[in-house]
GROMACS .gro file of C-alpha atoms in nm:
model
  352
    1UNK     CA    1   9.299  -0.292 -12.762
    2UNK     CA    2   8.956  -0.446 -12.730
    3UNK     CA    3   8.817  -0.177 -12.512
    4UNK     CA    4   8.913   0.109 -12.754
    5UNK     CA    5   8.772  -0.124 -13.043
    6UNK     CA    6   8.438  -0.158 -12.885
    7UNK     CA    7   8.419   0.219 -12.836
    8UNK     CA    8   8.478   0.257 -13.181
    9UNK     CA    9   8.161   0.373 -13.375
   10UNK     CA   10   8.185   0.134 -13.656
   11UNK     CA   11   8.272  -0.143 -13.424
   12UNK     CA   12   7.985  -0.067 -13.215
   13UNK     CA   13   7.751  -0.081 -13.496
   14UNK     CA   14   7.880  -0.390 -13.593
   15UNK     CA   15   7.833  -0.545 -13.257
   16UNK     CA   16   7.496  -0.434 -13.252
   17UNK     CA   17   7.406  -0.582 -13.604
   18UNK     CA   18   7.551  -0.918 -13.503
   19UNK     CA   19   7.439  -0.948 -13.171
   20UNK     CA   20   7.089  -0.922 -13.283
   21UNK     CA   21   7.143  -1.258 -13.490
   22UNK     CA   22   7.197  -1.428 -13.172
   23UNK     CA   23   6.946  -1.282 -12.972
   24UNK     CA   24   6.819  -1.595 -12.740
   25UNK     CA   25   6.451  -1.497 -12.721
   26UNK     CA   26   6.380  -1.430 -13.088
   27UNK     CA   27   6.640  -1.547 -13.317
   28UNK     CA   28   6.744  -1.863 -13.116
   29UNK     CA   29   6.410  -1.995 -13.072
   30UNK     CA   30   6.356  -1.978 -13.459
   31UNK     CA   31   6.731  -2.151 -13.522
   32UNK     CA   32   6.601  -2.413 -13.286
   33UNK     CA   33   6.281  -2.510 -13.455
   34UNK     CA   34   6.485  -2.567 -13.777
   35UNK     CA   35   6.729  -2.785 -13.623
   36UNK     CA   36   6.451  -3.007 -13.454
   37UNK     CA   37   6.357  -3.085 -13.842
   38UNK     CA   38   6.588  -3.308 -14.026
   39UNK     CA   39   6.847  -3.118 -14.155
   40UNK     CA   40   6.979  -3.161 -14.516
   41UNK     CA   41   7.343  -3.204 -14.626
   42UNK     CA   42   7.304  -2.857 -14.834
   43UNK     CA   43   7.167  -2.685 -14.505
   44UNK     CA   44   7.442  -2.823 -14.296
   45UNK     CA   45   7.730  -2.683 -14.537
   46UNK     CA   46   7.540  -2.342 -14.568
   47UNK     CA   47   7.556  -2.334 -14.201
   48UNK     CA   48   7.903  -2.438 -14.164
   49UNK     CA   49   7.996  -2.148 -14.408
   50UNK     CA   50   7.797  -1.893 -14.201
   51UNK     CA   51   8.005  -2.034 -13.882
   52UNK     CA   52   8.346  -1.945 -14.059
   53UNK     CA   53   8.266  -1.589 -14.062
   54UNK     CA   54   8.058  -1.490 -13.770
   55UNK     CA   55   8.100  -1.619 -13.413
   56UNK     CA   56   7.963  -1.478 -13.056
   57UNK     CA   57   8.174  -1.506 -12.772
   58UNK     CA   58   8.033  -1.414 -12.418
   59UNK     CA   59   8.270  -1.278 -12.156
   60UNK     CA   60   8.089  -1.311 -11.803
   61UNK     CA   61   8.277  -1.076 -11.591
   62UNK     CA   62   7.962  -0.929 -11.422
   63UNK     CA   63   7.901  -0.684 -11.743
   64UNK     CA   64   8.051  -0.755 -12.066
   65UNK     CA   65   7.957  -0.941 -12.430
   66UNK     CA   66   8.179  -0.901 -12.708
   67UNK     CA   67   8.067  -1.000 -13.076
   68UNK     CA   68   8.379  -1.008 -13.281
   69UNK     CA   69   8.366  -1.036 -13.703
   70UNK     CA   70   8.628  -1.266 -13.829
   71UNK     CA   71   8.771  -1.053 -14.078
   72UNK     CA   72   8.813  -0.785 -13.792
   73UNK     CA   73   9.000  -1.038 -13.553
   74UNK     CA   74   9.220  -1.193 -13.829
   75UNK     CA   75   9.402  -0.850 -13.907
   76UNK     CA   76   9.525  -0.834 -13.506
   77UNK     CA   77   9.530  -1.180 -13.364
   78UNK     CA   78   9.696  -1.380 -13.620
   79UNK     CA   79  10.026  -1.208 -13.637
   80UNK     CA   80  10.206  -1.463 -13.469
   81UNK     CA   81  10.070  -1.792 -13.636
   82UNK     CA   82  10.375  -2.020 -13.724
   83UNK     CA   83  10.421  -2.178 -14.077
   84UNK     CA   84  10.350  -2.499 -13.922
   85UNK     CA   85   9.977  -2.547 -13.959
   86UNK     CA   86   9.765  -2.777 -13.751
   87UNK     CA   87   9.648  -3.077 -13.930
   88UNK     CA   88   9.245  -3.043 -13.864
   89UNK     CA   89   9.024  -3.333 -13.780
   90UNK     CA   90   8.773  -3.508 -13.994
   91UNK     CA   91   8.614  -3.832 -14.070
   92UNK     CA   92   8.880  -4.106 -13.946
   93UNK     CA   93   8.840  -4.375 -13.753
   94UNK     CA   94   8.995  -4.764 -13.700
   95UNK     CA   95   8.794  -5.078 -13.709
   96UNK     CA   96   8.909  -5.373 -13.493
   97UNK     CA   97   8.774  -5.703 -13.632
   98UNK     CA   98   8.709  -5.986 -13.410
   99UNK     CA   99   9.025  -6.172 -13.539
  100UNK     CA  100   9.212  -5.872 -13.450
  101UNK     CA  101   9.269  -5.739 -13.783
  102UNK     CA  102   9.302  -5.338 -13.780
  103UNK     CA  103   9.151  -5.158 -14.056
  104UNK     CA  104   9.216  -4.794 -14.121
  105UNK     CA  105   8.868  -4.655 -14.216
  106UNK     CA  106   9.009  -4.313 -14.374
  107UNK     CA  107   9.207  -4.508 -14.619
  108UNK     CA  108   8.935  -4.771 -14.716
  109UNK     CA  109   8.672  -4.577 -14.848
  110UNK     CA  110   8.407  -4.733 -15.081
  111UNK     CA  111   8.304  -5.095 -15.123
  112UNK     CA  112   8.312  -5.390 -14.884
  113UNK     CA  113   8.561  -5.370 -14.608
  114UNK     CA  114   8.521  -5.719 -14.454
  115UNK     CA  115   8.250  -5.996 -14.401
  116UNK     CA  116   8.184  -6.161 -14.106
  117UNK     CA  117   7.915  -6.368 -13.947
  118UNK     CA  118   7.726  -6.365 -14.270
  119UNK     CA  119   7.715  -5.975 -14.259
  120UNK     CA  120   7.871  -5.758 -14.524
  121UNK     CA  121   8.047  -5.436 -14.366
  122UNK     CA  122   8.087  -5.127 -14.613
  123UNK     CA  123   8.258  -4.818 -14.548
  124UNK     CA  124   8.032  -4.555 -14.729
  125UNK     CA  125   8.265  -4.237 -14.680
  126UNK     CA  126   8.238  -4.185 -14.319
  127UNK     CA  127   7.959  -4.398 -14.255
  128UNK     CA  128   8.029  -4.764 -14.163
  129UNK     CA  129   7.722  -4.981 -14.252
  130UNK     CA  130   7.692  -5.334 -14.144
  131UNK     CA  131   7.401  -5.553 -14.362
  132UNK     CA  132   7.288  -5.887 -14.295
  133UNK     CA  133   7.307  -6.132 -14.599
  134UNK     CA  134   7.098  -6.381 -14.406
  135UNK     CA  135   6.794  -6.371 -14.201
  136UNK     CA  136   6.839  -6.646 -13.951
  137UNK     CA  137   6.967  -6.544 -13.586
  138UNK     CA  138   7.292  -6.620 -13.478
  139UNK     CA  139   7.383  -6.829 -13.152
  140UNK     CA  140   7.684  -6.607 -13.058
  141UNK     CA  141   7.796  -6.255 -13.130
  142UNK     CA  142   8.101  -6.177 -13.291
  143UNK     CA  143   8.198  -5.811 -13.154
  144UNK     CA  144   8.396  -5.515 -13.365
  145UNK     CA  145   8.547  -5.232 -13.212
  146UNK     CA  146   8.538  -4.868 -13.390
  147UNK     CA  147   8.783  -4.608 -13.222
  148UNK     CA  148   8.748  -4.257 -13.334
  149UNK     CA  149   9.093  -4.051 -13.235
  150UNK     CA  150   9.106  -3.699 -13.105
  151UNK     CA  151   8.975  -3.435 -13.357
  152UNK     CA  152   8.776  -3.729 -13.541
  153UNK     CA  153   8.427  -3.818 -13.600
  154UNK     CA  154   8.259  -4.122 -13.767
  155UNK     CA  155   7.925  -4.261 -13.813
  156UNK     CA  156   7.794  -4.626 -13.786
  157UNK     CA  157   7.484  -4.814 -13.894
  158UNK     CA  158   7.455  -5.140 -13.698
  159UNK     CA  159   7.305  -5.462 -13.820
  160UNK     CA  160   6.980  -5.377 -13.672
  161UNK     CA  161   6.934  -5.034 -13.862
  162UNK     CA  162   7.065  -4.831 -13.568
  163UNK     CA  163   7.264  -4.543 -13.647
  164UNK     CA  164   7.547  -4.430 -13.419
  165UNK     CA  165   7.743  -4.096 -13.452
  166UNK     CA  166   8.070  -4.121 -13.256
  167UNK     CA  167   8.230  -3.795 -13.141
  168UNK     CA  168   8.653  -3.753 -13.083
  169UNK     CA  169   8.804  -3.965 -12.856
  170UNK     CA  170   8.544  -4.250 -12.849
  171UNK     CA  171   8.555  -4.615 -12.877
  172UNK     CA  172   8.244  -4.828 -12.917
  173UNK     CA  173   8.249  -5.223 -12.907
  174UNK     CA  174   7.947  -5.407 -13.060
  175UNK     CA  175   7.817  -5.741 -13.223
  176UNK     CA  176   7.832  -5.777 -13.604
  177UNK     CA  177   7.509  -5.942 -13.557
  178UNK     CA  178   7.291  -5.911 -13.242
  179UNK     CA  179   7.236  -6.229 -13.081
  180UNK     CA  180   6.989  -6.346 -12.788
  181UNK     CA  181   6.713  -6.116 -12.649
  182UNK     CA  182   6.863  -5.789 -12.611
  183UNK     CA  183   7.108  -5.553 -12.840
  184UNK     CA  184   7.376  -5.486 -12.620
  185UNK     CA  185   7.694  -5.252 -12.686
  186UNK     CA  186   7.954  -5.062 -12.484
  187UNK     CA  187   8.073  -4.691 -12.513
  188UNK     CA  188   8.346  -4.487 -12.393
  189UNK     CA  189   8.344  -4.134 -12.502
  190UNK     CA  190   8.057  -3.964 -12.660
  191UNK     CA  191   7.779  -4.095 -12.909
  192UNK     CA  192   7.448  -4.010 -13.028
  193UNK     CA  193   7.211  -4.320 -13.084
  194UNK     CA  194   6.918  -4.330 -13.310
  195UNK     CA  195   6.793  -4.648 -13.230
  196UNK     CA  196   6.580  -4.878 -13.452
  197UNK     CA  197   6.272  -4.999 -13.296
  198UNK     CA  198   6.220  -5.345 -13.168
  199UNK     CA  199   5.993  -5.431 -12.895
  200UNK     CA  200   6.114  -5.769 -12.867
  201UNK     CA  201   6.493  -5.694 -12.799
  202UNK     CA  202   6.566  -5.382 -12.564
  203UNK     CA  203   6.901  -5.166 -12.692
  204UNK     CA  204   7.139  -5.133 -12.398
  205UNK     CA  205   7.422  -4.883 -12.402
  206UNK     CA  206   7.689  -5.015 -12.138
  207UNK     CA  207   7.950  -4.746 -11.997
  208UNK     CA  208   8.185  -4.752 -11.702
  209UNK     CA  209   7.948  -4.584 -11.466
  210UNK     CA  210   7.594  -4.643 -11.609
  211UNK     CA  211   7.381  -4.829 -11.840
  212UNK     CA  212   7.097  -4.702 -12.071
  213UNK     CA  213   6.821  -4.923 -12.176
  214UNK     CA  214   6.592  -4.840 -12.460
  215UNK     CA  215   6.326  -4.984 -12.719
  216UNK     CA  216   6.383  -4.711 -13.021
  217UNK     CA  217   6.463  -4.340 -12.917
  218UNK     CA  218   6.700  -4.104 -13.008
  219UNK     CA  219   6.961  -3.992 -12.710
  220UNK     CA  220   7.320  -3.870 -12.653
  221UNK     CA  221   7.561  -4.044 -12.395
  222UNK     CA  222   7.869  -3.873 -12.271
  223UNK     CA  223   8.123  -4.046 -12.052
  224UNK     CA  224   8.409  -3.849 -12.110
  225UNK     CA  225   8.429  -3.747 -11.742
  226UNK     CA  226   8.514  -3.375 -11.787
  227UNK     CA  227   8.433  -3.213 -11.412
  228UNK     CA  228   8.375  -3.551 -11.287
  229UNK     CA  229   8.052  -3.575 -11.460
  230UNK     CA  230   7.922  -3.821 -11.676
  231UNK     CA  231   7.554  -3.768 -11.859
  232UNK     CA  232   7.282  -3.871 -12.078
  233UNK     CA  233   7.065  -3.659 -12.280
  234UNK     CA  234   6.728  -3.750 -12.427
  235UNK     CA  235   6.614  -3.613 -12.784
  236UNK     CA  236   6.316  -3.834 -12.825
  237UNK     CA  237   6.137  -4.126 -12.665
  238UNK     CA  238   6.205  -4.249 -12.316
  239UNK     CA  239   6.501  -4.406 -12.149
  240UNK     CA  240   6.580  -4.570 -11.843
  241UNK     CA  241   6.905  -4.504 -11.701
  242UNK     CA  242   7.070  -4.758 -11.420
  243UNK     CA  243   7.368  -4.666 -11.199
  244UNK     CA  244   7.419  -4.994 -10.972
  245UNK     CA  245   7.062  -5.052 -10.785
  246UNK     CA  246   6.931  -4.703 -10.876
  247UNK     CA  247   6.739  -4.651 -11.184
  248UNK     CA  248   6.615  -4.324 -11.353
  249UNK     CA  249   6.335  -4.254 -11.629
  250UNK     CA  250   6.431  -3.948 -11.809
  251UNK     CA  251   6.199  -3.774 -12.077
  252UNK     CA  252   6.284  -3.544 -12.397
  253UNK     CA  253   6.468  -3.239 -12.302
  254UNK     CA  254   6.601  -3.398 -11.999
  255UNK     CA  255   6.968  -3.488 -11.917
  256UNK     CA  256   7.082  -3.703 -11.662
  257UNK     CA  257   7.421  -3.641 -11.480
  258UNK     CA  258   7.611  -3.882 -11.281
  259UNK     CA  259   7.891  -3.731 -11.063
  260UNK     CA  260   8.168  -3.999 -11.054
  261UNK     CA  261   8.337  -3.859 -10.735
  262UNK     CA  262   8.045  -3.790 -10.532
  263UNK     CA  263   7.785  -4.067 -10.661
  264UNK     CA  264   7.508  -3.804 -10.685
  265UNK     CA  265   7.262  -3.809 -10.939
  266UNK     CA  266   7.078  -3.503 -11.135
  267UNK     CA  267   6.804  -3.487 -11.380
  268UNK     CA  268   6.773  -3.129 -11.518
  269UNK     CA  269   6.583  -2.990 -11.813
  270UNK     CA  270   6.796  -2.877 -12.114
  271UNK     CA  271   6.777  -2.800 -12.488
  272UNK     CA  272   6.839  -3.137 -12.615
  273UNK     CA  273   6.876  -3.035 -12.974
  274UNK     CA  274   7.155  -2.784 -12.888
  275UNK     CA  275   7.329  -3.035 -12.683
  276UNK     CA  276   7.364  -3.250 -12.949
  277UNK     CA  277   7.478  -3.001 -13.226
  278UNK     CA  278   7.812  -3.163 -13.222
  279UNK     CA  279   7.699  -3.470 -13.448
  280UNK     CA  280   7.613  -3.188 -13.720
  281UNK     CA  281   7.990  -3.062 -13.705
  282UNK     CA  282   7.892  -2.771 -13.488
  283UNK     CA  283   8.086  -2.712 -13.130
  284UNK     CA  284   7.858  -2.563 -12.880
  285UNK     CA  285   8.011  -2.386 -12.574
  286UNK     CA  286   7.742  -2.244 -12.330
  287UNK     CA  287   7.860  -2.033 -12.038
  288UNK     CA  288   8.165  -2.255 -11.975
  289UNK     CA  289   8.497  -2.180 -11.786
  290UNK     CA  290   8.815  -2.157 -11.961
  291UNK     CA  291   8.950  -2.466 -11.848
  292UNK     CA  292   8.628  -2.655 -11.961
  293UNK     CA  293   8.668  -2.463 -12.330
  294UNK     CA  294   9.013  -2.569 -12.374
  295UNK     CA  295   8.935  -2.924 -12.280
  296UNK     CA  296   8.640  -2.932 -12.551
  297UNK     CA  297   8.865  -2.711 -12.816
  298UNK     CA  298   9.155  -2.988 -12.758
  299UNK     CA  299   8.922  -3.302 -12.784
  300UNK     CA  300   8.742  -3.107 -13.100
  301UNK     CA  301   9.015  -3.024 -13.317
  302UNK     CA  302   9.297  -3.279 -13.201
  303UNK     CA  303   9.512  -3.038 -13.074
  304UNK     CA  304   9.711  -2.961 -12.761
  305UNK     CA  305   9.669  -2.591 -12.605
  306UNK     CA  306   9.909  -2.459 -12.386
  307UNK     CA  307   9.874  -2.156 -12.206
  308UNK     CA  308  10.216  -1.967 -12.188
  309UNK     CA  309  10.074  -1.633 -12.075
  310UNK     CA  310  10.115  -1.706 -11.702
  311UNK     CA  311   9.782  -1.563 -11.664
  312UNK     CA  312   9.484  -1.714 -11.470
  313UNK     CA  313   9.156  -1.666 -11.683
  314UNK     CA  314   8.826  -1.608 -11.467
  315UNK     CA  315   8.614  -1.558 -11.770
  316UNK     CA  316   8.330  -1.764 -11.918
  317UNK     CA  317   8.259  -1.810 -12.240
  318UNK     CA  318   7.972  -1.898 -12.505
  319UNK     CA  319   7.968  -1.963 -12.883
  320UNK     CA  320   7.916  -2.194 -13.151
  321UNK     CA  321   8.216  -2.319 -13.381
  322UNK     CA  322   8.270  -2.538 -13.704
  323UNK     CA  323   8.473  -2.831 -13.667
  324UNK     CA  324   8.645  -2.747 -14.004
  325UNK     CA  325   8.761  -2.377 -13.875
  326UNK     CA  326   9.001  -2.429 -13.607
  327UNK     CA  327   9.114  -2.063 -13.668
  328UNK     CA  328   8.776  -1.925 -13.588
  329UNK     CA  329   8.764  -2.077 -13.269
  330UNK     CA  330   9.131  -1.967 -13.150
  331UNK     CA  331   9.091  -1.653 -13.280
  332UNK     CA  332   8.793  -1.562 -13.100
  333UNK     CA  333   8.917  -1.710 -12.784
  334UNK     CA  334   9.244  -1.511 -12.799
  335UNK     CA  335   9.088  -1.173 -12.903
  336UNK     CA  336   8.855  -1.175 -12.612
  337UNK     CA  337   9.137  -1.240 -12.378
  338UNK     CA  338   9.354  -1.001 -12.556
  339UNK     CA  339   9.623  -1.229 -12.605
  340UNK     CA  340   9.786  -1.391 -12.924
  341UNK     CA  341   9.904  -1.754 -13.005
  342UNK     CA  342  10.111  -1.968 -13.238
  343UNK     CA  343  10.054  -2.293 -13.403
  344UNK     CA  344  10.316  -2.555 -13.415
  345UNK     CA  345  10.165  -2.871 -13.598
  346UNK     CA  346   9.940  -3.001 -13.333
  347UNK     CA  347  10.024  -2.763 -13.036
  348UNK     CA  348   9.856  -2.429 -13.006
  349UNK     CA  349  10.067  -2.189 -12.765
  350UNK     CA  350   9.904  -1.886 -12.595
  351UNK     CA  351  10.095  -1.595 -12.560
  352UNK     CA  352  10.056  -1.213 -12.433
   0.00000   0.00000   0.00000
């Protein structure tokens, strides 16, 4: 069992060796400094390969930390995996044009997808790009909508140059070309914005519960509503968040949180770079309850997790997982709970 494995001298040495890699006071700060720089595609791929082999999952039961290696887990946990493998997510999304036409962006990679309002729409392999072919302004905006399904991700470059990273289960409505004195989009789900600077036209993100106004900055908006909370996290610049008649200005490394039930607003200091690692394909779980972990894994990997153990799990978990490796995440979870699992298409069944 897990306790005996930790007592084994070889496993204890492996634990000490790998736990040191994730020391918050030393290695973690160095890692964050690197991530604050613009990460190249090659660096991201290297980071993903490392995460496929090593993950740290913390069980907060008053005492414990368990660090498990992938090749050690695989020998015990994977014995009940069914032949029907889960189809993992990827860069996929649906584009809905102003006339109602629907385009599957996963099947239309490369070249011009459409041309609307003198704007060419290109699908550059996971990045939908809008490029104006005319300089003059438009009088009335024509709207498009991108829908990212569960387990998917996509990137969008708006006509003003603003880049938007869309996470799973997210819908963004936006004009093909911005008209008027503001640049307005509407979001449901989670997105990271790199807003192109335009002092004459504020960029406004509208959600069901609050609006965000900026001129040019980098920030994340999360409206999933897990635990009845929605949030906005600032990486760079300054943003103004409005809830009804209430307004809050947040600074870099601050997170605005609004409780949709109680109506309360909080602003807390956070590590913004870590909060938005999902845009680079890394899911971060930070001292979170089992229920919250399940929500995140289901959305991230596009699966349904069913607990048939009959047990109530009170542990808290921490770790980082690659979007491309669902086995690493599920095996780490099950090993630390001393349970097993089965995979059946888009369902993961937890068992004793």
